[in-house]
Structure formats: structure tokens, C-alpha cells
């Protein structure tokens, strides 16, 4: 360690370097440092924090693991409800979905849709205030969920601090927590070796891992998070983009992971092409999906379409046939 730097300065340097490596690995999909070097920097960071506990900050990479065991989960009311989606089961449903949108908006022009795989995991909301992760909750019934902040902090690709300085002062990110297939297989092998009951499927394992009262158990589970929308947004430093797909790209710039299969499509016919393409890719993906989600890309159109009951009129989940 350089004699020119104080422990506080070196710690700040290490936090920034490790956070950047995490971003390159998990978000940019471009690992820039060997595992051994990453581990060496983490060891140095832990040594400084152990020697100087007063310098340990909540957004240090060391603080992703641990936390006190809870006796129960606190209930959290979502400031913006987390709604469910209506389903399409065949091509006719997709064509009818587009027709309803055009009729309601009284337009004949082709509609642009944001397309994404429907990840088979657990929906969560993560709130950042001034760029720092302050709270995370399950979807629950859409209005009230459970406070799982300590557990979400342990997920490897969830940033504790956002990148840059253009994010709103309060930003709620919504997405899915999943377990990869390879991680699921390893977890079940470990369960069986300990004489414990294996999990039924990756979704079941991800949900069970997130609802552990001891965050150290969650930290040991191979969970990942992928963003798919924004909830609450307050005090924007710059206007958010007018399309859903561009807003997702903005989340990526702030350090939040996105599914690599995101695309945009014009009209129901291109949506169906995307549906079949992702269906063919399904078995090659590292995680389970049970369909694709289509959202009207234009935010003003979304707002004009509004909601019906517990679902938005501007989004639909096109489900795949059930798989064993």
C-alpha cells in the first residue's frame, strides 16, 4: 500500500475500484480483472476496515454480506403499487392486445413495443436515495410487501451505490431476483449432501433464499437481479427519456443490470417474431423464463392507456407452453 495515502484515502480508492470491477463484470459483461486480483483487493479492503472500523461505510463492498438475523419481516407499503400483468396465450391474444391499444388511443400507426424475457423469479423493488440503496421489498400483494433490504444487499450484482451523478434523488428500481440453473444445481447438491430437502426449481429456490431471516444464508445463495422498470421517481436531475427502453438503458448506465435479451419491436407481428426467437433460445439461457413481456415503449402512451383493475393496459405477458 502506498505510504502517500492515508487508510481513509486508500479505502475510498479500493471501494471505487472494486465497485467499478463489479460493474464491468455484472452489468457491462466485460470482466476487466482476474479473480485473484479482485480477491487481493477485497482482502486489503477487509484488513483496513478491521484495523479501522470507524472508516467502514454502508456502501463498502464488504457490507454486502452479513447483517443481524431478523425475528420477522417488517411490512412495507409500496408508494407506487406493483401491479401484475394480463396474459396472452396465443397469437390471437397478441393481435387483440394491439387492437385494444390502437382503439383506445384512436390511432392507426404501428406501435413500438419494448420486449424482454419474462424471468421466472421473484419480483422486488429497490429504493435508492441520493444514489444509496436504502430499502428493498418483495412485491407482496402489489400494495404491501416485506422488507428484505438486508437480503437484497447481499446479491452480487445489486449495486449499493449508483454510478455517475445524473440519477434522481429518489429512484425506485423494479426487477426480478432469479437463480441461474447452474447455481440451482450446485445449491441442491449442497442441500442433499447436508441431508436437507432439495428445492423443486430455481424460482422456488430464489424465493426461499430471499425470505431467509438470516441474511448470511441469502448471501451464500447464487442469486442475481435484473431490472425491468422504474417505480417511484422524485427530484430528477435531468428529464427521464420518453421511452421505456431508453429508461432501461439509463438504469444500466447507473450500474443496474439488465437482461441481455432486451429488444424493441414494431407492431404485433414483430412482437410475435421476438416471442418465437426467444422461445428457441429458451433452453440455452442461463436462467429459467416462462414467456416474454411486451410493453408499449412510449411513456406518454402508457400514461394515456392507464390501468384496469390490477394490471396496466399497456403491457402483456405472452406465456410459453408449460415445460417440465
CSV table of C-alpha atoms in Angstrom, one decimal:
chain,number,residue,atom,x,y,z
A,1,UNK,CA,0.0,0.0,0.0
A,2,UNK,CA,1.3,3.4,-0.9
A,3,UNK,CA,2.7,5.5,2.0
A,4,UNK,CA,1.3,8.6,0.4
A,5,UNK,CA,-2.3,7.5,1.1
A,6,UNK,CA,-4.0,7.5,4.5
A,7,UNK,CA,-6.1,4.5,5.4
A,8,UNK,CA,-9.3,6.5,4.7
A,9,UNK,CA,-8.0,7.6,1.2
A,10,UNK,CA,-6.9,4.0,0.4
A,11,UNK,CA,-10.2,2.7,1.5
A,12,UNK,CA,-12.1,5.1,-0.8
A,13,UNK,CA,-9.8,4.1,-3.6
A,14,UNK,CA,-10.4,0.4,-3.0
A,15,UNK,CA,-14.2,0.9,-2.8
A,16,UNK,CA,-14.3,2.8,-6.1
A,17,UNK,CA,-12.0,0.2,-7.8
A,18,UNK,CA,-13.9,-2.8,-6.6
A,19,UNK,CA,-17.3,-1.2,-7.4
A,20,UNK,CA,-16.0,-0.5,-10.9
A,21,UNK,CA,-14.9,-4.1,-11.3
A,22,UNK,CA,-18.3,-5.3,-10.2
A,23,UNK,CA,-20.0,-3.1,-12.8
A,24,UNK,CA,-17.7,-4.3,-15.6
A,25,UNK,CA,-18.4,-7.9,-14.6
A,26,UNK,CA,-22.1,-7.9,-13.8
A,27,UNK,CA,-23.5,-5.0,-15.9
A,28,UNK,CA,-21.1,-4.5,-18.8
A,29,UNK,CA,-20.5,-8.2,-19.2
A,30,UNK,CA,-16.8,-7.4,-19.7
A,31,UNK,CA,-14.6,-8.7,-16.8
A,32,UNK,CA,-11.5,-6.5,-16.6
A,33,UNK,CA,-9.5,-8.1,-13.8
A,34,UNK,CA,-8.5,-11.7,-12.9
A,35,UNK,CA,-10.3,-13.2,-9.9
A,36,UNK,CA,-7.0,-13.4,-8.0
A,37,UNK,CA,-6.5,-9.6,-8.3
A,38,UNK,CA,-10.1,-8.9,-7.3
A,39,UNK,CA,-9.7,-11.2,-4.2
A,40,UNK,CA,-6.5,-9.5,-3.3
A,41,UNK,CA,-8.2,-6.0,-3.3
A,42,UNK,CA,-11.1,-7.4,-1.2
A,43,UNK,CA,-8.7,-8.8,1.3
A,44,UNK,CA,-6.9,-5.4,1.6
A,45,UNK,CA,-10.2,-3.6,2.0
A,46,UNK,CA,-11.2,-6.0,4.8
A,47,UNK,CA,-7.9,-5.6,6.5
A,48,UNK,CA,-8.2,-1.8,6.6
A,49,UNK,CA,-11.8,-2.0,7.8
A,50,UNK,CA,-10.8,-4.4,10.5
A,51,UNK,CA,-8.0,-2.2,11.7
A,52,UNK,CA,-10.1,1.0,11.4
A,53,UNK,CA,-13.8,0.0,12.0
A,54,UNK,CA,-14.7,3.7,12.2
A,55,UNK,CA,-13.9,4.0,8.5
A,56,UNK,CA,-16.3,1.3,7.4
A,57,UNK,CA,-19.1,2.8,5.3
A,58,UNK,CA,-22.5,1.3,4.4
A,59,UNK,CA,-21.7,1.2,0.7
A,60,UNK,CA,-18.5,-0.7,1.1
A,61,UNK,CA,-18.4,-4.0,-0.9
A,62,UNK,CA,-17.7,-5.7,2.4
A,63,UNK,CA,-21.1,-4.7,3.7
A,64,UNK,CA,-23.0,-6.8,1.1
A,65,UNK,CA,-22.7,-9.9,3.3
A,66,UNK,CA,-24.0,-10.2,6.9
A,67,UNK,CA,-26.3,-8.2,9.0
A,68,UNK,CA,-28.3,-9.2,12.0
A,69,UNK,CA,-30.8,-12.1,11.9
A,70,UNK,CA,-34.4,-10.8,12.0
A,71,UNK,CA,-37.2,-12.2,14.1
A,72,UNK,CA,-39.8,-11.3,11.4
A,73,UNK,CA,-40.1,-9.3,8.2
A,74,UNK,CA,-41.4,-5.7,8.5
A,75,UNK,CA,-44.3,-4.8,6.2
A,76,UNK,CA,-43.7,-2.0,3.6
A,77,UNK,CA,-46.4,-0.2,1.7
A,78,UNK,CA,-45.3,0.5,-1.9
A,79,UNK,CA,-45.5,4.2,-2.7
A,80,UNK,CA,-46.4,3.2,-6.3
A,81,UNK,CA,-48.3,-0.1,-6.4
A,82,UNK,CA,-46.6,-3.1,-8.1
A,83,UNK,CA,-49.2,-4.4,-10.5
A,84,UNK,CA,-49.5,-7.8,-12.1
A,85,UNK,CA,-49.7,-8.4,-15.9
A,86,UNK,CA,-52.5,-9.7,-18.1
A,87,UNK,CA,-51.5,-12.8,-20.1
A,88,UNK,CA,-51.6,-13.7,-23.8
A,89,UNK,CA,-51.5,-17.4,-24.6
A,90,UNK,CA,-51.6,-17.4,-28.4
A,91,UNK,CA,-51.0,-15.2,-31.4
A,92,UNK,CA,-54.7,-14.1,-31.5
A,93,UNK,CA,-54.3,-12.7,-28.0
A,94,UNK,CA,-51.4,-10.6,-29.1
A,95,UNK,CA,-53.2,-9.2,-32.1
A,96,UNK,CA,-56.2,-8.4,-29.9
A,97,UNK,CA,-53.9,-6.7,-27.4
A,98,UNK,CA,-52.5,-4.4,-30.1
A,99,UNK,CA,-56.0,-3.7,-31.5
A,100,UNK,CA,-57.3,-2.7,-28.0
A,101,UNK,CA,-54.4,-0.2,-27.6
A,102,UNK,CA,-55.0,1.4,-31.1
A,103,UNK,CA,-58.7,1.6,-30.5
A,104,UNK,CA,-58.3,3.3,-27.1
A,105,UNK,CA,-55.7,5.7,-28.4
A,106,UNK,CA,-57.6,6.2,-31.6
A,107,UNK,CA,-54.5,5.7,-33.8
A,108,UNK,CA,-53.7,3.6,-36.8
A,109,UNK,CA,-49.9,3.9,-36.7
A,110,UNK,CA,-47.7,1.0,-35.8
A,111,UNK,CA,-46.9,0.9,-32.1
A,112,UNK,CA,-43.4,0.4,-30.8
A,113,UNK,CA,-43.0,-2.2,-28.0
A,114,UNK,CA,-40.2,-2.9,-25.6
A,115,UNK,CA,-39.6,-6.6,-25.4
A,116,UNK,CA,-38.0,-8.7,-22.7
A,117,UNK,CA,-37.9,-12.3,-21.4
A,118,UNK,CA,-40.3,-13.0,-18.5
A,119,UNK,CA,-37.8,-14.1,-15.9
A,120,UNK,CA,-39.1,-16.8,-13.6
A,121,UNK,CA,-38.2,-15.5,-10.2
A,122,UNK,CA,-39.4,-13.1,-7.5
A,123,UNK,CA,-40.4,-9.5,-8.2
A,124,UNK,CA,-38.7,-7.0,-5.9
A,125,UNK,CA,-38.5,-3.2,-5.6
A,126,UNK,CA,-35.2,-1.5,-4.6
A,127,UNK,CA,-35.2,2.1,-3.5
A,128,UNK,CA,-32.2,4.4,-3.9
A,129,UNK,CA,-32.0,7.8,-2.1
A,130,UNK,CA,-29.2,10.1,-3.2
A,131,UNK,CA,-27.7,7.1,-5.0
A,132,UNK,CA,-27.5,4.8,-2.0
A,133,UNK,CA,-29.5,1.6,-1.6
A,134,UNK,CA,-31.9,2.3,1.4
A,135,UNK,CA,-34.7,-0.2,1.1
A,136,UNK,CA,-35.8,-3.3,-0.8
A,137,UNK,CA,-39.2,-5.1,-0.7
A,138,UNK,CA,-41.0,-8.0,-2.1
A,139,UNK,CA,-44.0,-7.4,-4.4
A,140,UNK,CA,-46.4,-9.0,-1.8
A,141,UNK,CA,-50.0,-8.3,-2.8
A,142,UNK,CA,-48.9,-5.4,-5.0
A,143,UNK,CA,-49.6,-2.7,-2.4
A,144,UNK,CA,-47.8,-4.2,0.7
A,145,UNK,CA,-44.6,-6.3,0.6
A,146,UNK,CA,-42.0,-7.4,3.0
A,147,UNK,CA,-38.8,-5.5,3.9
A,148,UNK,CA,-35.9,-7.7,2.5
A,149,UNK,CA,-33.3,-5.0,2.5
A,150,UNK,CA,-30.6,-7.0,4.3
A,151,UNK,CA,-31.0,-9.9,1.9
A,152,UNK,CA,-31.1,-7.9,-1.3
A,153,UNK,CA,-27.9,-6.1,-0.3
A,154,UNK,CA,-26.1,-9.5,-0.4
A,155,UNK,CA,-27.0,-10.1,-4.1
A,156,UNK,CA,-23.8,-10.0,-6.1
A,157,UNK,CA,-24.9,-7.8,-9.0
A,158,UNK,CA,-27.1,-5.3,-7.0
A,159,UNK,CA,-25.1,-2.1,-6.6
A,160,UNK,CA,-25.1,-0.5,-3.1
A,161,UNK,CA,-24.3,2.9,-4.7
A,162,UNK,CA,-25.4,4.1,-8.2
A,163,UNK,CA,-22.8,5.2,-10.8
A,164,UNK,CA,-22.4,8.8,-12.0
A,165,UNK,CA,-24.4,11.7,-10.7
A,166,UNK,CA,-27.4,12.1,-13.0
A,167,UNK,CA,-29.8,9.8,-11.1
A,168,UNK,CA,-32.9,11.2,-9.4
A,169,UNK,CA,-32.6,11.8,-5.7
A,170,UNK,CA,-35.2,9.1,-5.0
A,171,UNK,CA,-35.3,6.3,-7.5
A,172,UNK,CA,-37.2,3.0,-7.2
A,173,UNK,CA,-36.0,0.2,-9.4
A,174,UNK,CA,-38.1,-2.8,-10.0
A,175,UNK,CA,-36.9,-6.2,-11.3
A,176,UNK,CA,-36.7,-9.9,-10.8
A,177,UNK,CA,-34.4,-11.9,-8.5
A,178,UNK,CA,-33.6,-15.2,-10.0
A,179,UNK,CA,-31.2,-18.1,-9.5
A,180,UNK,CA,-29.3,-19.5,-12.5
A,181,UNK,CA,-29.7,-23.1,-13.5
A,182,UNK,CA,-26.0,-23.9,-12.7
A,183,UNK,CA,-26.3,-22.2,-9.3
A,184,UNK,CA,-29.6,-24.1,-8.6
A,185,UNK,CA,-27.9,-27.5,-9.3
A,186,UNK,CA,-24.9,-26.6,-7.0
A,187,UNK,CA,-27.3,-25.5,-4.3
A,188,UNK,CA,-29.3,-28.7,-4.5
A,189,UNK,CA,-26.1,-30.8,-4.4
A,190,UNK,CA,-25.1,-28.9,-1.2
A,191,UNK,CA,-28.6,-29.4,0.3
A,192,UNK,CA,-28.6,-33.2,-0.4
A,193,UNK,CA,-25.0,-33.5,1.0
A,194,UNK,CA,-26.2,-32.0,4.2
A,195,UNK,CA,-29.2,-34.3,4.4
A,196,UNK,CA,-31.6,-31.5,3.6
A,197,UNK,CA,-34.6,-31.4,1.2
A,198,UNK,CA,-33.6,-30.2,-2.3
A,199,UNK,CA,-35.5,-27.3,-3.9
A,200,UNK,CA,-38.2,-28.0,-6.5
A,201,UNK,CA,-37.0,-25.5,-9.1
A,202,UNK,CA,-34.8,-22.3,-9.4
A,203,UNK,CA,-37.8,-20.0,-8.8
A,204,UNK,CA,-38.7,-21.8,-5.6
A,205,UNK,CA,-35.1,-21.7,-4.5
A,206,UNK,CA,-34.8,-17.9,-5.3
A,207,UNK,CA,-38.0,-17.1,-3.3
A,208,UNK,CA,-36.9,-19.3,-0.4
A,209,UNK,CA,-33.4,-17.7,-0.4
A,210,UNK,CA,-34.9,-14.1,-0.3
A,211,UNK,CA,-37.2,-14.9,2.6
A,212,UNK,CA,-34.4,-16.0,5.0
A,213,UNK,CA,-34.5,-14.2,8.3
A,214,UNK,CA,-30.7,-14.6,8.4
A,215,UNK,CA,-29.1,-12.6,5.5
A,216,UNK,CA,-25.9,-14.7,5.8
A,217,UNK,CA,-27.9,-17.7,4.4
A,218,UNK,CA,-29.1,-15.5,1.5
A,219,UNK,CA,-25.5,-14.3,0.9
A,220,UNK,CA,-24.4,-17.9,0.3
A,221,UNK,CA,-27.1,-18.5,-2.3
A,222,UNK,CA,-26.3,-17.8,-6.1
A,223,UNK,CA,-28.9,-15.0,-6.7
A,224,UNK,CA,-28.9,-12.4,-9.4
A,225,UNK,CA,-31.1,-9.3,-10.0
A,226,UNK,CA,-32.3,-7.9,-13.4
A,227,UNK,CA,-34.1,-4.6,-13.7
A,228,UNK,CA,-37.2,-4.2,-15.8
A,229,UNK,CA,-38.9,-0.9,-14.8
A,230,UNK,CA,-38.9,2.2,-12.7
A,231,UNK,CA,-41.4,2.8,-9.9
A,232,UNK,CA,-41.2,5.9,-7.8
A,233,UNK,CA,-39.1,8.7,-9.3
A,234,UNK,CA,-38.6,12.0,-7.4
A,235,UNK,CA,-36.4,15.1,-8.0
A,236,UNK,CA,-34.9,14.3,-11.4
A,237,UNK,CA,-31.6,16.0,-12.1
A,238,UNK,CA,-32.3,15.6,-15.8
A,239,UNK,CA,-35.5,14.6,-17.5
A,240,UNK,CA,-36.0,10.9,-17.9
A,241,UNK,CA,-36.3,9.6,-21.5
A,242,UNK,CA,-39.7,9.4,-23.2
A,243,UNK,CA,-39.4,5.7,-23.9
A,244,UNK,CA,-39.3,2.7,-21.6
A,245,UNK,CA,-36.4,1.0,-23.5
A,246,UNK,CA,-34.3,4.2,-23.2
A,247,UNK,CA,-35.0,4.4,-19.5
A,248,UNK,CA,-33.8,0.9,-19.0
A,249,UNK,CA,-30.5,1.9,-20.8
A,250,UNK,CA,-30.3,4.8,-18.3
A,251,UNK,CA,-30.6,2.3,-15.4
A,252,UNK,CA,-27.7,0.3,-16.9
A,253,UNK,CA,-25.6,3.5,-17.0
A,254,UNK,CA,-26.3,4.0,-13.3
A,255,UNK,CA,-25.0,0.5,-12.7
A,256,UNK,CA,-28.1,-1.7,-12.6
A,257,UNK,CA,-28.1,-5.0,-14.5
A,258,UNK,CA,-30.5,-5.7,-17.4
A,259,UNK,CA,-31.4,-8.8,-19.3
A,260,UNK,CA,-29.2,-9.2,-22.4
A,261,UNK,CA,-32.3,-10.2,-24.5
A,262,UNK,CA,-34.0,-6.8,-24.4
A,263,UNK,CA,-35.2,-5.5,-27.8
A,264,UNK,CA,-37.8,-3.2,-29.3
A,265,UNK,CA,-40.4,-4.3,-31.9
A,266,UNK,CA,-42.8,-2.6,-34.2
A,267,UNK,CA,-46.3,-3.9,-34.0
A,268,UNK,CA,-47.8,-7.3,-33.0
A,269,UNK,CA,-46.1,-9.1,-36.0
A,270,UNK,CA,-42.5,-8.2,-34.8
A,271,UNK,CA,-43.5,-9.0,-31.2
A,272,UNK,CA,-44.5,-12.5,-32.3
A,273,UNK,CA,-41.2,-12.9,-34.2
A,274,UNK,CA,-39.4,-11.9,-31.0
A,275,UNK,CA,-41.6,-14.4,-29.0
A,276,UNK,CA,-40.6,-17.3,-31.3
A,277,UNK,CA,-36.9,-16.3,-31.3
A,278,UNK,CA,-36.7,-16.2,-27.5
A,279,UNK,CA,-38.7,-19.5,-27.4
A,280,UNK,CA,-35.9,-21.1,-29.5
A,281,UNK,CA,-33.2,-19.6,-27.2
A,282,UNK,CA,-35.0,-20.6,-24.1
A,283,UNK,CA,-33.1,-23.8,-23.4
A,284,UNK,CA,-29.7,-22.1,-24.0
A,285,UNK,CA,-30.3,-19.3,-21.4
A,286,UNK,CA,-28.6,-19.5,-18.1
A,287,UNK,CA,-31.9,-18.9,-16.2
A,288,UNK,CA,-35.5,-20.0,-16.5
A,289,UNK,CA,-38.1,-17.9,-18.3
A,290,UNK,CA,-41.8,-18.7,-18.7
A,291,UNK,CA,-42.7,-16.2,-21.5
A,292,UNK,CA,-41.9,-12.8,-22.8
A,293,UNK,CA,-43.3,-9.4,-21.7
A,294,UNK,CA,-44.3,-6.7,-24.2
A,295,UNK,CA,-44.7,-3.0,-23.1
A,296,UNK,CA,-45.8,0.0,-25.1
A,297,UNK,CA,-42.5,1.8,-25.4
A,298,UNK,CA,-43.8,5.4,-25.4
A,299,UNK,CA,-44.3,6.6,-21.8
A,300,UNK,CA,-46.9,9.2,-22.8
A,301,UNK,CA,-48.9,6.4,-24.4
A,302,UNK,CA,-48.5,4.3,-21.3
A,303,UNK,CA,-49.9,7.1,-19.2
A,304,UNK,CA,-52.8,7.7,-21.6
A,305,UNK,CA,-53.7,4.0,-21.6
A,306,UNK,CA,-53.6,3.7,-17.8
A,307,UNK,CA,-54.7,0.7,-15.8
A,308,UNK,CA,-57.6,-1.7,-15.4
A,309,UNK,CA,-58.1,-3.4,-12.0
A,310,UNK,CA,-54.6,-4.6,-11.0
A,311,UNK,CA,-52.9,-4.6,-14.4
A,312,UNK,CA,-51.6,-2.0,-16.9
A,313,UNK,CA,-53.4,-1.7,-20.3
A,314,UNK,CA,-50.1,-1.1,-22.0
A,315,UNK,CA,-48.3,-4.4,-21.1
A,316,UNK,CA,-48.9,-8.1,-21.5
A,317,UNK,CA,-47.1,-11.3,-20.7
A,318,UNK,CA,-47.1,-13.8,-23.6
A,319,UNK,CA,-46.6,-17.1,-21.9
A,320,UNK,CA,-44.8,-20.2,-23.3
A,321,UNK,CA,-46.5,-23.6,-23.1
A,322,UNK,CA,-45.6,-25.2,-19.7
A,323,UNK,CA,-42.3,-27.2,-19.5
A,324,UNK,CA,-41.4,-30.0,-17.2
